[in-house]
mmCIF file of C-alpha atoms in Angstrom:
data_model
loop_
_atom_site.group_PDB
_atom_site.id
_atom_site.type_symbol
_atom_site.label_atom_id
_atom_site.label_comp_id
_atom_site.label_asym_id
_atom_site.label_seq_id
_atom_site.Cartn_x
_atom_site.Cartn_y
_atom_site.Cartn_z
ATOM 1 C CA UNK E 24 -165.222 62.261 88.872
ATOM 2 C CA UNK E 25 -164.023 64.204 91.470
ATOM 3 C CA UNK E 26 -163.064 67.782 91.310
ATOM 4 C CA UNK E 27 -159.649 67.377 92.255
ATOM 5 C CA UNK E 28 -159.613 64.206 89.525
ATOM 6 C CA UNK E 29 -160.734 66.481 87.092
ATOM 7 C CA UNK E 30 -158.133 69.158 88.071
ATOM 8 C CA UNK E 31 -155.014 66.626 87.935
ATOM 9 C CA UNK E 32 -156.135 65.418 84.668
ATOM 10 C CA UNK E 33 -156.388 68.466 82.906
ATOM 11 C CA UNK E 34 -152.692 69.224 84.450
ATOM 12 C CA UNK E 35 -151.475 66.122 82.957
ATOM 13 C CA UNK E 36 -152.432 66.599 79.652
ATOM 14 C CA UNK E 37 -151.534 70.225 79.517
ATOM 15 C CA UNK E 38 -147.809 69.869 80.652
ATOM 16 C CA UNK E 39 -145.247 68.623 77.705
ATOM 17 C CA UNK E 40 -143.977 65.182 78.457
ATOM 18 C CA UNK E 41 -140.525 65.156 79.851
ATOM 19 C CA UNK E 42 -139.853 61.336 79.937
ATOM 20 C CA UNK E 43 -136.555 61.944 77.355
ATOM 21 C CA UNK E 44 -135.092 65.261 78.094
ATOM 22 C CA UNK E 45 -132.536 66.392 75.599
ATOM 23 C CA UNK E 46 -129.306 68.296 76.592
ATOM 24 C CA UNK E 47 -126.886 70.371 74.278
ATOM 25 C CA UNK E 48 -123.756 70.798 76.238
ATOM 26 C CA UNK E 49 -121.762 74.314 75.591
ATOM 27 C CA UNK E 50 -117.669 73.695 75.635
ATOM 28 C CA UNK E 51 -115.379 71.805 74.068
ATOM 29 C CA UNK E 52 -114.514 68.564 76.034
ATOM 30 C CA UNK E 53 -112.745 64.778 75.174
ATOM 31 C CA UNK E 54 -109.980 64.887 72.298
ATOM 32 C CA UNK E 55 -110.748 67.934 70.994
ATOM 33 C CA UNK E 56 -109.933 69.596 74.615
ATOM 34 C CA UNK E 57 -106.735 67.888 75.091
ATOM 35 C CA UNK E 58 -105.526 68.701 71.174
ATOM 36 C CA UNK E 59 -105.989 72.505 72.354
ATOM 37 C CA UNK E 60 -104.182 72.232 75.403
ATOM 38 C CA UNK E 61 -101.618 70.426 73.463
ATOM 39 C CA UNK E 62 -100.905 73.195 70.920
ATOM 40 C CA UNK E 63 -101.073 76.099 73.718
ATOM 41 C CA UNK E 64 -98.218 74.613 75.446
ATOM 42 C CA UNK E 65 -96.526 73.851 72.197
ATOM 43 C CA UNK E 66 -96.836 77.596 71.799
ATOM 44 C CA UNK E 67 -96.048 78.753 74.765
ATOM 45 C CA UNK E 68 -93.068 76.929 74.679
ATOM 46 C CA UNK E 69 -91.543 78.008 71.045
ATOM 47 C CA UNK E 70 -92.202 81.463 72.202
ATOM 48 C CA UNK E 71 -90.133 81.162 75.522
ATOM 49 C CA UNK E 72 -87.548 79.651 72.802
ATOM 50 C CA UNK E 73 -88.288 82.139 70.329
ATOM 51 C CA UNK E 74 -87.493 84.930 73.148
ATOM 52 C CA UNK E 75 -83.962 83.025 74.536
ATOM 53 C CA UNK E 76 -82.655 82.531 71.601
ATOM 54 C CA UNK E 77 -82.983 86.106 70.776
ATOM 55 C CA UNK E 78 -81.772 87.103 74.047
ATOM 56 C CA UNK E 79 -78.959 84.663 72.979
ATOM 57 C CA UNK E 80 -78.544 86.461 69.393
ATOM 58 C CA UNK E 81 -78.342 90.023 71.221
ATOM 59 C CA UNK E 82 -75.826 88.809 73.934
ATOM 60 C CA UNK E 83 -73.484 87.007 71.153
ATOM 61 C CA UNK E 84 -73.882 89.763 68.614
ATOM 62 C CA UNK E 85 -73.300 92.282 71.123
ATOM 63 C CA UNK E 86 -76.258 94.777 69.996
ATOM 64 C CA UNK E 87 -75.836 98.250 71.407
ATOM 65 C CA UNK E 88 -77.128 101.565 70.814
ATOM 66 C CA UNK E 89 -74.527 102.533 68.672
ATOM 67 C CA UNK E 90 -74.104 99.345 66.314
ATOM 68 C CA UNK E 91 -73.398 95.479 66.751
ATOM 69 C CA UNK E 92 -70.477 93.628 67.183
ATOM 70 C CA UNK E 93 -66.949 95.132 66.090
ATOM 71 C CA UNK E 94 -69.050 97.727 63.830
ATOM 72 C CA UNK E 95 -70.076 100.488 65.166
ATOM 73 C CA UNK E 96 -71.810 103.912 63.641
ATOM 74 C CA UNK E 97 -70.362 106.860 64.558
ATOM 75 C CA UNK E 98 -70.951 110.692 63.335
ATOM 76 C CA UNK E 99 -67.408 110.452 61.083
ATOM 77 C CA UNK E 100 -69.185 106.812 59.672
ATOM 78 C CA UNK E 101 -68.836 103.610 60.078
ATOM 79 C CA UNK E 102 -66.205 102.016 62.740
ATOM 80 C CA UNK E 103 -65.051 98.360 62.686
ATOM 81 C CA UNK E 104 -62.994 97.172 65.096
ATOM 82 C CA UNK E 105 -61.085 93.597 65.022
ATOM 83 C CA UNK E 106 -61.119 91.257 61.912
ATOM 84 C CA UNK E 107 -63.706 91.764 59.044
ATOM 85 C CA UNK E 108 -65.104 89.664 56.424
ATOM 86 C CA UNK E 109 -67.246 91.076 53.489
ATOM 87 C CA UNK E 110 -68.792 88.351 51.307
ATOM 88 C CA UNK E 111 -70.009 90.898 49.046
ATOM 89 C CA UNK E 112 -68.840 94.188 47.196
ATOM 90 C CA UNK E 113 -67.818 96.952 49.466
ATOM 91 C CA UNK E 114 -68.738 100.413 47.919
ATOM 92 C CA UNK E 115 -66.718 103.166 50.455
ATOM 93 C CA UNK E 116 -65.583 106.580 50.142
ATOM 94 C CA UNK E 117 -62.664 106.282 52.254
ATOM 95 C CA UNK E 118 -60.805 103.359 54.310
ATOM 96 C CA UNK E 119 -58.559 104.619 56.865
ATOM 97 C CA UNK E 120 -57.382 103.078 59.880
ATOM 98 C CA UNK E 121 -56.297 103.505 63.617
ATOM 99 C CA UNK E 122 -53.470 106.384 64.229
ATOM 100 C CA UNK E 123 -51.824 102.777 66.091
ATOM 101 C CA UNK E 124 -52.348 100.228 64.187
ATOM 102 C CA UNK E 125 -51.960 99.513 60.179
ATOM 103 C CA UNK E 126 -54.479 98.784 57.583
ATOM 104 C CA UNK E 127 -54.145 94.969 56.650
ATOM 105 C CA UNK E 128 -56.291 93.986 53.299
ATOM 106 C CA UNK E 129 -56.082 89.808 53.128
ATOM 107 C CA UNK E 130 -58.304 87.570 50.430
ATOM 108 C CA UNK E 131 -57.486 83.769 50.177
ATOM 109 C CA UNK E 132 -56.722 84.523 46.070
ATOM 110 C CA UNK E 133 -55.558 88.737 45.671
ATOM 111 C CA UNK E 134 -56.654 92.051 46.083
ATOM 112 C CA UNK E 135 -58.051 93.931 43.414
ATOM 113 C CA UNK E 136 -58.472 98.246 44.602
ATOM 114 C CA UNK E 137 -60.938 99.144 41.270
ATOM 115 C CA UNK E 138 -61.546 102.985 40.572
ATOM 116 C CA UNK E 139 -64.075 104.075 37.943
ATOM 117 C CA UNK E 140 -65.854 107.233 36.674
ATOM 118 C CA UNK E 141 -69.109 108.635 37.089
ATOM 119 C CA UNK E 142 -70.010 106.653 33.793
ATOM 120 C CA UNK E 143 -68.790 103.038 35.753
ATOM 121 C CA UNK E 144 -66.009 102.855 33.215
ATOM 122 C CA UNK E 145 -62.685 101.415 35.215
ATOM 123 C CA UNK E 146 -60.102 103.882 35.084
ATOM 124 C CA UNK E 147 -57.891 102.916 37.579
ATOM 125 C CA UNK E 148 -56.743 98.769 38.937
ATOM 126 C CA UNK E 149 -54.596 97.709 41.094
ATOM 127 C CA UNK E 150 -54.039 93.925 41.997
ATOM 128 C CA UNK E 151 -52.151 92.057 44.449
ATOM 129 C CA UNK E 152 -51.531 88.718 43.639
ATOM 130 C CA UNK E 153 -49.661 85.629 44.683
ATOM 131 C CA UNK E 154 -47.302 86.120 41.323
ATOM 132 C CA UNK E 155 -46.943 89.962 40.859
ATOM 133 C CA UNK E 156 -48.722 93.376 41.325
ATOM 134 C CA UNK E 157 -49.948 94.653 38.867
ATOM 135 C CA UNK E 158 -51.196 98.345 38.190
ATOM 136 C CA UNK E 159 -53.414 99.225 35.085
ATOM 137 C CA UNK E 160 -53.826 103.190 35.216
ATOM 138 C CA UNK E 161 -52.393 105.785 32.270
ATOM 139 C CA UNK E 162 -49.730 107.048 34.728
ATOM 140 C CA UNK E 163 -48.269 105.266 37.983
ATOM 141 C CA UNK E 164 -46.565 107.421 40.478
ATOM 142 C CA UNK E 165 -44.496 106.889 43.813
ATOM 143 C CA UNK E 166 -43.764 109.652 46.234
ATOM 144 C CA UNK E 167 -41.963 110.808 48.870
ATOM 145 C CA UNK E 168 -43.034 110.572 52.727
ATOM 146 C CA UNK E 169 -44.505 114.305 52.110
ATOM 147 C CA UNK E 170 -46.125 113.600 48.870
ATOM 148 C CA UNK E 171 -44.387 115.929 47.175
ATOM 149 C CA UNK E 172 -41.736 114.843 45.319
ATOM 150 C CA UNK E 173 -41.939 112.127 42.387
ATOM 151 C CA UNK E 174 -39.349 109.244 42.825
ATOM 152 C CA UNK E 175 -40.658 106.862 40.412
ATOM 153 C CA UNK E 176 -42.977 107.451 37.354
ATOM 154 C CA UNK E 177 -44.409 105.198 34.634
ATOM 155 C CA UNK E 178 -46.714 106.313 31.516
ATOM 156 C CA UNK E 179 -47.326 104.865 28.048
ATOM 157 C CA UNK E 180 -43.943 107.154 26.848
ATOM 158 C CA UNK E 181 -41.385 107.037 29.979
ATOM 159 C CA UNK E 182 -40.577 105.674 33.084
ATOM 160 C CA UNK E 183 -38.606 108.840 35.780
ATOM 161 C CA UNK E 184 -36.517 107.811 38.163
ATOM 162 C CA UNK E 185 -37.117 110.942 40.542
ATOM 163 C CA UNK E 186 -34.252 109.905 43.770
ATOM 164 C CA UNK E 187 -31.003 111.042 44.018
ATOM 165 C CA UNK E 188 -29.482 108.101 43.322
ATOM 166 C CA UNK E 189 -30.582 105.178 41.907
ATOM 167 C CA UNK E 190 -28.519 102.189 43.221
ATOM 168 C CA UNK E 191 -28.577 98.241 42.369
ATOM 169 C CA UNK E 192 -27.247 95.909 44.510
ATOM 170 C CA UNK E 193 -27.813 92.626 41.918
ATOM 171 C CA UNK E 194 -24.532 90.655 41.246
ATOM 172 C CA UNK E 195 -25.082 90.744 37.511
ATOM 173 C CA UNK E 196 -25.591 94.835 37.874
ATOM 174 C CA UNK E 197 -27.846 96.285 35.617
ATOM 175 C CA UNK E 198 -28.700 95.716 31.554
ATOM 176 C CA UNK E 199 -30.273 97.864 29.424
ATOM 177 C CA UNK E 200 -31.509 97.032 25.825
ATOM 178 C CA UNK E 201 -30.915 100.587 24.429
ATOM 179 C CA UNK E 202 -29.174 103.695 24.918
ATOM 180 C CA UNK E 203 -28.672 105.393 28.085
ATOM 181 C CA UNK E 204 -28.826 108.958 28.877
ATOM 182 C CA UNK E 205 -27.660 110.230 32.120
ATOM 183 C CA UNK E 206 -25.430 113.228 33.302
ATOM 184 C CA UNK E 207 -23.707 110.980 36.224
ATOM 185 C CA UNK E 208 -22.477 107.841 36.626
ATOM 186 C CA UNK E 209 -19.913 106.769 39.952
ATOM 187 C CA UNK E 210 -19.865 103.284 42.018
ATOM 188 C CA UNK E 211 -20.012 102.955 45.430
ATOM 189 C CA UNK E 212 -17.073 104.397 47.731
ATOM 190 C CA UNK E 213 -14.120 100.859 47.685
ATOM 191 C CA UNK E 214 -16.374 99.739 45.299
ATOM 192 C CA UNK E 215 -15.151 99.054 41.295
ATOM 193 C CA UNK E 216 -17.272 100.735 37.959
ATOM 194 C CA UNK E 217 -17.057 98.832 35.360
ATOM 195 C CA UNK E 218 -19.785 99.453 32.045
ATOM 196 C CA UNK E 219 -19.527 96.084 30.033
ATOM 197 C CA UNK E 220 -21.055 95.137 26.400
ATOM 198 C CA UNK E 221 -20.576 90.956 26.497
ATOM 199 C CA UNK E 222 -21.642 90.577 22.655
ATOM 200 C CA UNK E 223 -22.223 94.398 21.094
ATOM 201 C CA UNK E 224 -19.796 97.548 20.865
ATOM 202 C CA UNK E 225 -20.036 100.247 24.049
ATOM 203 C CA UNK E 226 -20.641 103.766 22.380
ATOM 204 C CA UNK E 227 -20.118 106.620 24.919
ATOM 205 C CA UNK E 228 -21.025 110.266 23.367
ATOM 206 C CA UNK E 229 -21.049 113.675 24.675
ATOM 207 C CA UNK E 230 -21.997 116.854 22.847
ATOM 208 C CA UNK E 231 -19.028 118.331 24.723
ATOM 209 C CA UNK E 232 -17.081 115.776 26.131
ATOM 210 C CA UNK E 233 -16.978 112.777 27.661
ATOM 211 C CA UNK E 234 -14.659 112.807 31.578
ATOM 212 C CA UNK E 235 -13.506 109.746 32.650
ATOM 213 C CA UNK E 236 -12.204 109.771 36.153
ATOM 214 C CA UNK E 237 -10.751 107.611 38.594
ATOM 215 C CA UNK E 238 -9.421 109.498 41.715
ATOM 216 C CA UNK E 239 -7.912 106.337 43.560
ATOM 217 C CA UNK E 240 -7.846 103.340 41.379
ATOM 218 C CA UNK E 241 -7.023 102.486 37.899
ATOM 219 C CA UNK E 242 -8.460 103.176 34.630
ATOM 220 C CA UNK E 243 -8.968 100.722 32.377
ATOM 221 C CA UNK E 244 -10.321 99.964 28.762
ATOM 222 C CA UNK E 245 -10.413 96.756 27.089
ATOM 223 C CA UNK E 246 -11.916 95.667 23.918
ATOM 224 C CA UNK E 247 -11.575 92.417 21.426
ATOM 225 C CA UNK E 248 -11.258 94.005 18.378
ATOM 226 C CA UNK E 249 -10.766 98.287 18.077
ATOM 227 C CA UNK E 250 -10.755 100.793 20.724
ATOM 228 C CA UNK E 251 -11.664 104.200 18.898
ATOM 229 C CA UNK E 252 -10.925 107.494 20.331
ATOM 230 C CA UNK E 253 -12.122 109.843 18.432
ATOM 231 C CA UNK E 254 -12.629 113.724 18.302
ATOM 232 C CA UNK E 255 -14.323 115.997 15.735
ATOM 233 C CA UNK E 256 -13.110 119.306 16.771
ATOM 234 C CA UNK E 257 -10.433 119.470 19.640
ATOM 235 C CA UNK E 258 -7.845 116.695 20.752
ATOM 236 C CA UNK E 259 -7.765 113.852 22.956
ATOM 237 C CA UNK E 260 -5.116 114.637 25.938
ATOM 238 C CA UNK E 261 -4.000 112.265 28.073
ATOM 239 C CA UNK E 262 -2.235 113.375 31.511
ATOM 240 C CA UNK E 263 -0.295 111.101 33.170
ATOM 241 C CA UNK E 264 3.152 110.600 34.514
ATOM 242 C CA UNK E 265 4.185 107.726 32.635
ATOM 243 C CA UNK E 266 2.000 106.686 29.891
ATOM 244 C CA UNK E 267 2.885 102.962 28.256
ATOM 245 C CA UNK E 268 1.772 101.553 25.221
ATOM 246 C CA UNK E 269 2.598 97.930 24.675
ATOM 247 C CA UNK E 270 2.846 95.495 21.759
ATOM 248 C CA UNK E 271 3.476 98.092 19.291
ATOM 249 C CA UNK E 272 5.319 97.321 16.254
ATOM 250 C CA UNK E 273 9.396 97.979 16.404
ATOM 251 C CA UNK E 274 11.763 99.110 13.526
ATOM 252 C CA UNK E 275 15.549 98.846 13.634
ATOM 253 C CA UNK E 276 17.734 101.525 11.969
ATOM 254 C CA UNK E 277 20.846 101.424 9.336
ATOM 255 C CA UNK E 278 23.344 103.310 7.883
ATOM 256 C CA UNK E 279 21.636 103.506 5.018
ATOM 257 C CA UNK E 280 18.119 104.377 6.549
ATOM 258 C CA UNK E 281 16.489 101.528 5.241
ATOM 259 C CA UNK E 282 14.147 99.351 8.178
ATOM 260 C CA UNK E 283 13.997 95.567 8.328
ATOM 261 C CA UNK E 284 10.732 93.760 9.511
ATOM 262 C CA UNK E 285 12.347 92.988 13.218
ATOM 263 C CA UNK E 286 15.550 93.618 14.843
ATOM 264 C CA UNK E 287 18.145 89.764 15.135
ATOM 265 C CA UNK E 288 21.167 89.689 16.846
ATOM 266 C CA UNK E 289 22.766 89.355 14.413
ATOM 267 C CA UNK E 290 21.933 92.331 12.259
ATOM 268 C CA UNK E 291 25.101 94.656 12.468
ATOM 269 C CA UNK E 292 23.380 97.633 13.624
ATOM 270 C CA UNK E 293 23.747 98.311 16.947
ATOM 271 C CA UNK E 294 20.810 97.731 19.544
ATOM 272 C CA UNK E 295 19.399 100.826 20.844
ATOM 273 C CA UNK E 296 17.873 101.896 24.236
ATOM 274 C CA UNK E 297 16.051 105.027 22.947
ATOM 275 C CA UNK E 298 13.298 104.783 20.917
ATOM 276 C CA UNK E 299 10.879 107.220 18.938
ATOM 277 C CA UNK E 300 7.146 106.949 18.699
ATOM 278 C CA UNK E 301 5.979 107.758 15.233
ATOM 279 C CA UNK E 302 2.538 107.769 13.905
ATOM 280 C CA UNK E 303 1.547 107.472 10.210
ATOM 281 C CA UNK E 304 -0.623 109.479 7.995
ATOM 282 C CA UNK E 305 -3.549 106.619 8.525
ATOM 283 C CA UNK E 306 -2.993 106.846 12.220
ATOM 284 C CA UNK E 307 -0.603 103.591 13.251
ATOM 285 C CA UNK E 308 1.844 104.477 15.746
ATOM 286 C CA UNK E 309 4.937 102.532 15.869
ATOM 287 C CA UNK E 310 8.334 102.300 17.994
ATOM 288 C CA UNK E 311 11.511 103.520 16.262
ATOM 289 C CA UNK E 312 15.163 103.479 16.837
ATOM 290 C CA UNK E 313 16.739 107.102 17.387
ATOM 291 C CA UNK E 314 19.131 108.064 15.894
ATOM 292 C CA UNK E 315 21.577 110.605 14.041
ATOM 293 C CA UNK E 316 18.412 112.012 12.443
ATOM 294 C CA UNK E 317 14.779 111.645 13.120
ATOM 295 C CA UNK E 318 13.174 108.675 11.075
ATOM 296 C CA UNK E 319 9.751 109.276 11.752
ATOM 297 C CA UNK E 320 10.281 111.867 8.875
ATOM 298 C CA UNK E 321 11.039 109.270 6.642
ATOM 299 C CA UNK E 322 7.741 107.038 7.047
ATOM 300 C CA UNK E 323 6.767 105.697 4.139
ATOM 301 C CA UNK E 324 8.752 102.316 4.732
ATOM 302 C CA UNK E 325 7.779 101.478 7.965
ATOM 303 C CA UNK E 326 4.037 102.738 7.538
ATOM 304 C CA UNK E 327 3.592 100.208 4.595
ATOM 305 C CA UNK E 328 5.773 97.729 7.055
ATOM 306 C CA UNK E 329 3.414 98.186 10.010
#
């Protein structure tokens, strides 16, 4: 063997065998590369949405430094501007609006204002309804333009009626239930009074007097049954130039002062023109013939007659 045999040989059997070399590629590559690339641009893309439509949300909304939409937050509080719809309780301190505009409150149902103490109680409701308003508070007042004076009170006790005058305009005027206690009461100017009791008796009283006045109309007082006027220390005085009372009882007068039930024509006595108004000792007035002599003196006959 030759040296350079000898050398190759020993080469040979020194150096690994590389007839199958084995590889172990670094990456990712087939499916798995494509599923990547797949959900990077599925990212990317719900981001670029993810940013427009919050773009979208600020542009719409109207985000600013100072609030968002009609609301805006000022040093005095909160400002909302335009039409405003709270799903939820509103808890305020004040609700005030524009010097130009008004203050409009609107619900689909009513409007209920609540006010309650530092304890949550409710002491104070106020509710605006289709069917009524109604107020639930110990004392409801109403005021004047300058808050000072009270036109209309209501408690538990009484109701004040603070105005000047208190004036209603309903055809069938105004009923009460029980007594009435004013200093004053006058219709409109042209216009008629007229204080009514359909079923019940009309009582006025005075402690010192009761004036009736009618300065360019008449006065008049009718009744079904009695009309009492009646005083307990002075005298009822009526002034007037003629003063007529009709349908009172008559008497006739004789020679021999005796007085028939009514006056014929053919009672001898002559008809007379003058007549006297007597009164008897239970109060009945009655018409009587004058004559010679006064016959109210004599009474007795015609009082148990009328």
């Amino acid at each position: 063997m030759t040296r350079e045999q000898y050398i190759l040989a020993t080469q040979q059997n020194s150096l690994p065998r590389t007839e199958h070399p084995q590889f172990y590629p670094v990456g990712i590559y087939g499916w798995r590369k494509r599923c990547l690339y797949f959900f990077v641009l599925l990212l990317l893309v719900t981001m670029i949405v993810n940013l427009a439509m919050t773009i979208w949300i600020l542009k719409v909304m109207n985000f600013t430094v100072d609030g968002m939409g009609n609301l805006r937050v000022t040093k005095k509080g909160i400002r909302l501007e335009g039409i405003s719809e709270f799903l939820l309780p509103l808890y305020v301190k004040e609700i005030h609006s524009r010097k130009d505009s008004p203050l409009v409150l609107q619900s689909d149902r009513n409007v209920t204002v609540n006010a309650r103490n530092h304890m949550g109680q409710l002491t104070g409701q106020l509710t605006v309804g289709a069917d009524a308003v109604e107020a639930q508070c110990k004392r409801f007042e109403v005021r004047a333009s300058d808050g000072g004076k009270v036109l209309f009170s209501a408690d538990e006790d009484e109701i004040v009626i603070g105005a000047d005058r208190l004036k209603v305009t309903g055809t069938e005027g105004a009923v009460f239930g029980h007594s009435v206690e004013t200093p004053h009461i006058r219709a409109e100017p042209s216009q008629d009074l007229k204080l009514e009791s359909p079923t019940r008796s009309l009582v006025m009283e005075a402690p010192r007097g009761v004036q009736v006045n009618a300065a360019a109309g008449d006065l008049k007082a009718t009744c079904r049954k009695e009309l009492h006027l009646h005083s307990t220390e002075g005298e009822i005085f009526l002034n007037a130039d003629t003063i007529r009372l009709g349908n009172l009882p008559m008497g006739s007068f004789s020679s021999s002062s005796s007085f028939s039930s009514s006056s014929s024509p053919s009672s001898s006595a002559a008809r007379q023109t003058i007549y006297e108004l007597c009164a008897c000792p239970n109060g009945k007035l009655y018409l009587s013939p004058a004559g010679a002599g006064s016959t109210c003196q004599s009474s007795s006959n015609i009082c148990l007659w009328s």
